[in-house]
Amino acid sequence: MKVMVLKEKNTPFVMEERPDPKAGPGEAVARVLACGSGLTIHHARAGRAEVDYPVIIGHEVLGEIVEIGQGVAGLSIGDPVTMHCYLTCGHCRWCRTDREALCENLAGFAGRNSDGGYAEYIKMPARNYVPIPEGLDYKAHPAETAVICDAIVTPDKVTRRARIAPLETVAVFGAGGGVGIHMVMLAKWAHARVIAIDTVGAKLGKCRDLGAEAVVDASKENVAEALAEFTGGRGLDVAVDFVGIPATLETAVGALGKGGRLVTLSGNTPDPFSVSAGRLLWGELEILGSRSFTKQEIRDSLELVARGELWPFVTETYKLEEAEKVHERLEAGLITGRAAIVMD
Ligand SMILES: [Zn+2]
């Protein structure tokens, strides 16, 4: 099979010919139809994430099952599938209680610690595959279907975790990013009033098109003032943070109104941020982290798209051999929404 290999950190992909993977016990092999290209995997390409080199990156995969290993139930040859990229144990207390992102025996992530989707075939533990529902025309829309398993499910989980309710005010910090822009869509879908914040003015226009009632260019405007104006001085119900730096988190928590919830999805910086215990107490504020998602949440997101509730925002597609080009554009911050590799 043809694969794009990352040999070392921050080096160009190398196209190689490799033997097709063989399904061992408990595993299944899928022919890859499409694979999303977002910032999460770009951090691996750029050397900003821990990766076992050499590796084939890519975790937002759409494929069709072509081989099933011993002892696998519930999968058939030809099944269209997407996947959960966490290499979980399947039996610890967190796996058993449908919070598998917190697995106590996590062996890593497909696309970082095992080979991912920038290849003609992928081999995964069978339990990581999630079936594509019948109502979703994955053949006509391979790129859009592939990215659901991260770009839609991540904000879908936040919508639930932050209990976003109709008419609540929701600010998305880093709204111009590939997942941020889908967060705007999901919050709007939940009938919230959304304000999008980013430092790239060009991406804010898209946020407005996709449901943001107001936008703030943080490179030019005072964010705290803009949020106060947006909420009529009441403060936000929900702040969603994709940036993860103390200054942004402190602005976000400072903008919360009574009963407000801050959700952060960025673990990129180790630096702490501060908020007084008094603010938490008197406002009954909640500070939440939202890590990944579960297979059930992927199923739910696929169903949402299949039912036409919303549609993934993919703006650019490339062939496998063009992987380097898409990652150059990711590094330069030029991609609005999601890009994806679509196989010939
Ligand atoms: Zn586990």
mmCIF file with all atom_site columns, N, CA, C and O and ligand atoms in Angstrom, residues 87-96 99-100 102-106 127, ligand 1:
data_model
loop_
_atom_site.group_PDB
_atom_site.id
_atom_site.type_symbol
_atom_site.label_atom_id
_atom_site.label_alt_id
_atom_site.label_comp_id
_atom_site.label_asym_id
_atom_site.label_entity_id
_atom_site.label_seq_id
_atom_site.pdbx_PDB_ins_code
_atom_site.Cartn_x
_atom_site.Cartn_y
_atom_site.Cartn_z
_atom_site.occupancy
_atom_site.B_iso_or_equiv
_atom_site.pdbx_formal_charge
_atom_site.auth_seq_id
_atom_site.auth_comp_id
_atom_site.auth_asym_id
_atom_site.auth_atom_id
_atom_site.pdbx_PDB_model_num
ATOM   1  N  N  . LEU A 1 87  ? -6.203  4.666  22.082 1.00 0.00 ? 87  LEU A N  1
ATOM   2  C  CA . LEU A 1 87  ? -5.896  3.237  22.202 1.00 0.00 ? 87  LEU A CA 1
ATOM   3  C  C  . LEU A 1 87  ? -6.127  2.829  23.661 1.00 0.00 ? 87  LEU A C  1
ATOM   4  O  O  . LEU A 1 87  ? -5.213  2.803  24.482 1.00 0.00 ? 87  LEU A O  1
ATOM   5  N  N  . THR A 1 88  ? -7.376  2.558  23.971 1.00 0.00 ? 88  THR A N  1
ATOM   6  C  CA . THR A 1 88  ? -7.789  2.313  25.358 1.00 0.00 ? 88  THR A CA 1
ATOM   7  C  C  . THR A 1 88  ? -7.720  0.836  25.706 1.00 0.00 ? 88  THR A C  1
ATOM   8  O  O  . THR A 1 88  ? -7.617  -0.018 24.821 1.00 0.00 ? 88  THR A O  1
ATOM   9  N  N  . CYS A 1 89  ? -7.847  0.545  27.021 1.00 0.00 ? 89  CYS A N  1
ATOM   10 C  CA . CYS A 1 89  ? -7.760  -0.857 27.440 1.00 0.00 ? 89  CYS A CA 1
ATOM   11 C  C  . CYS A 1 89  ? -9.100  -1.572 27.318 1.00 0.00 ? 89  CYS A C  1
ATOM   12 O  O  . CYS A 1 89  ? -9.158  -2.786 27.190 1.00 0.00 ? 89  CYS A O  1
ATOM   13 N  N  . GLY A 1 90  ? -10.186 -0.810 27.401 1.00 0.00 ? 90  GLY A N  1
ATOM   14 C  CA . GLY A 1 90  ? -11.512 -1.421 27.255 1.00 0.00 ? 90  GLY A CA 1
ATOM   15 C  C  . GLY A 1 90  ? -12.069 -2.029 28.530 1.00 0.00 ? 90  GLY A C  1
ATOM   16 O  O  . GLY A 1 90  ? -13.219 -2.473 28.541 1.00 0.00 ? 90  GLY A O  1
ATOM   17 N  N  . HIS A 1 91  ? -11.282 -2.055 29.634 1.00 0.00 ? 91  HIS A N  1
ATOM   18 C  CA . HIS A 1 91  ? -11.816 -2.725 30.828 1.00 0.00 ? 91  HIS A CA 1
ATOM   19 C  C  . HIS A 1 91  ? -11.592 -1.985 32.147 1.00 0.00 ? 91  HIS A C  1
ATOM   20 O  O  . HIS A 1 91  ? -12.031 -2.444 33.188 1.00 0.00 ? 91  HIS A O  1
ATOM   21 N  N  . CYS A 1 92  ? -10.906 -0.824 32.137 1.00 0.00 ? 92  CYS A N  1
ATOM   22 C  CA . CYS A 1 92  ? -10.717 -0.117 33.406 1.00 0.00 ? 92  CYS A CA 1
ATOM   23 C  C  . CYS A 1 92  ? -12.028 0.587  33.803 1.00 0.00 ? 92  CYS A C  1
ATOM   24 O  O  . CYS A 1 92  ? -12.994 0.600  33.053 1.00 0.00 ? 92  CYS A O  1
ATOM   25 N  N  . ARG A 1 93  ? -12.037 1.220  34.974 1.00 0.00 ? 93  ARG A N  1
ATOM   26 C  CA . ARG A 1 93  ? -13.288 1.831  35.453 1.00 0.00 ? 93  ARG A CA 1
ATOM   27 C  C  . ARG A 1 93  ? -13.788 2.919  34.507 1.00 0.00 ? 93  ARG A C  1
ATOM   28 O  O  . ARG A 1 93  ? -14.984 3.113  34.351 1.00 0.00 ? 93  ARG A O  1
ATOM   29 N  N  . TRP A 1 94  ? -12.851 3.640  33.848 1.00 0.00 ? 94  TRP A N  1
ATOM   30 C  CA . TRP A 1 94  ? -13.269 4.732  32.961 1.00 0.00 ? 94  TRP A CA 1
ATOM   31 C  C  . TRP A 1 94  ? -13.782 4.169  31.635 1.00 0.00 ? 94  TRP A C  1
ATOM   32 O  O  . TRP A 1 94  ? -14.749 4.683  31.078 1.00 0.00 ? 94  TRP A O  1
ATOM   33 N  N  . CYS A 1 95  ? -13.135 3.137  31.135 1.00 0.00 ? 95  CYS A N  1
ATOM   34 C  CA . CYS A 1 95  ? -13.642 2.493  29.912 1.00 0.00 ? 95  CYS A CA 1
ATOM   35 C  C  . CYS A 1 95  ? -15.020 1.890  30.173 1.00 0.00 ? 95  CYS A C  1
ATOM   36 O  O  . CYS A 1 95  ? -15.916 1.976  29.334 1.00 0.00 ? 95  CYS A O  1
ATOM   37 N  N  . ARG A 1 96  ? -15.191 1.299  31.352 1.00 0.00 ? 96  ARG A N  1
ATOM   38 C  CA . ARG A 1 96  ? -16.465 0.630  31.668 1.00 0.00 ? 96  ARG A CA 1
ATOM   39 C  C  . ARG A 1 96  ? -17.608 1.613  31.863 1.00 0.00 ? 96  ARG A C  1
ATOM   40 O  O  . ARG A 1 96  ? -18.768 1.266  31.714 1.00 0.00 ? 96  ARG A O  1
ATOM   41 N  N  . ARG A 1 99  ? -16.346 6.637  29.772 1.00 0.00 ? 99  ARG A N  1
ATOM   42 C  CA . ARG A 1 99  ? -15.498 7.835  29.768 1.00 0.00 ? 99  ARG A CA 1
ATOM   43 C  C  . ARG A 1 99  ? -14.098 7.410  29.342 1.00 0.00 ? 99  ARG A C  1
ATOM   44 O  O  . ARG A 1 99  ? -13.118 7.653  30.033 1.00 0.00 ? 99  ARG A O  1
ATOM   45 N  N  . GLU A 1 100 ? -14.015 6.754  28.186 1.00 0.00 ? 100 GLU A N  1
ATOM   46 C  CA . GLU A 1 100 ? -12.765 6.088  27.825 1.00 0.00 ? 100 GLU A CA 1
ATOM   47 C  C  . GLU A 1 100 ? -11.600 7.030  27.546 1.00 0.00 ? 100 GLU A C  1
ATOM   48 O  O  . GLU A 1 100 ? -10.460 6.583  27.524 1.00 0.00 ? 100 GLU A O  1
ATOM   49 N  N  . LEU A 1 102 ? -10.444 8.894  29.599 1.00 0.00 ? 102 LEU A N  1
ATOM   50 C  CA . LEU A 1 102 ? -9.698  8.921  30.864 1.00 0.00 ? 102 LEU A CA 1
ATOM   51 C  C  . LEU A 1 102 ? -9.078  7.555  31.176 1.00 0.00 ? 102 LEU A C  1
ATOM   52 O  O  . LEU A 1 102 ? -8.616  7.330  32.298 1.00 0.00 ? 102 LEU A O  1
ATOM   53 N  N  . CYS A 1 103 ? -9.036  6.655  30.216 1.00 0.00 ? 103 CYS A N  1
ATOM   54 C  CA . CYS A 1 103 ? -8.537  5.276  30.425 1.00 0.00 ? 103 CYS A CA 1
ATOM   55 C  C  . CYS A 1 103 ? -7.260  5.250  31.252 1.00 0.00 ? 103 CYS A C  1
ATOM   56 O  O  . CYS A 1 103 ? -6.314  5.989  30.994 1.00 0.00 ? 103 CYS A O  1
ATOM   57 N  N  . GLU A 1 104 ? -7.249  4.388  32.247 1.00 0.00 ? 104 GLU A N  1
ATOM   58 C  CA . GLU A 1 104 ? -6.085  4.278  33.136 1.00 0.00 ? 104 GLU A CA 1
ATOM   59 C  C  . GLU A 1 104 ? -4.896  3.590  32.468 1.00 0.00 ? 104 GLU A C  1
ATOM   60 O  O  . GLU A 1 104 ? -3.780  3.661  32.961 1.00 0.00 ? 104 GLU A O  1
ATOM   61 N  N  . ASN A 1 105 ? -5.159  2.885  31.407 1.00 0.00 ? 105 ASN A N  1
ATOM   62 C  CA . ASN A 1 105 ? -4.090  2.119  30.743 1.00 0.00 ? 105 ASN A CA 1
ATOM   63 C  C  . ASN A 1 105 ? -3.926  2.556  29.290 1.00 0.00 ? 105 ASN A C  1
ATOM   64 O  O  . ASN A 1 105 ? -3.640  1.738  28.415 1.00 0.00 ? 105 ASN A O  1
ATOM   65 N  N  . LEU A 1 106 ? -4.110  3.842  29.053 1.00 0.00 ? 106 LEU A N  1
ATOM   66 C  CA . LEU A 1 106 ? -4.063  4.354  27.683 1.00 0.00 ? 106 LEU A CA 1
ATOM   67 C  C  . LEU A 1 106 ? -2.711  4.031  27.038 1.00 0.00 ? 106 LEU A C  1
ATOM   68 O  O  . LEU A 1 106 ? -1.659  4.338  27.595 1.00 0.00 ? 106 LEU A O  1
ATOM   69 N  N  . ARG A 1 127 ? -12.611 -2.672 18.354 1.00 0.00 ? 127 ARG A N  1
ATOM   70 C  CA . ARG A 1 127 ? -13.551 -1.890 19.165 1.00 0.00 ? 127 ARG A CA 1
ATOM   71 C  C  . ARG A 1 127 ? -13.431 -0.389 18.920 1.00 0.00 ? 127 ARG A C  1
ATOM   72 O  O  . ARG A 1 127 ? -14.285 0.376  19.374 1.00 0.00 ? 127 ARG A O  1
HETATM 73 ZN ZN . ZN  B 2 .   ? -9.332  1.716  30.093 1.00 0.00 ? 1   ZN  B ZN 1
#
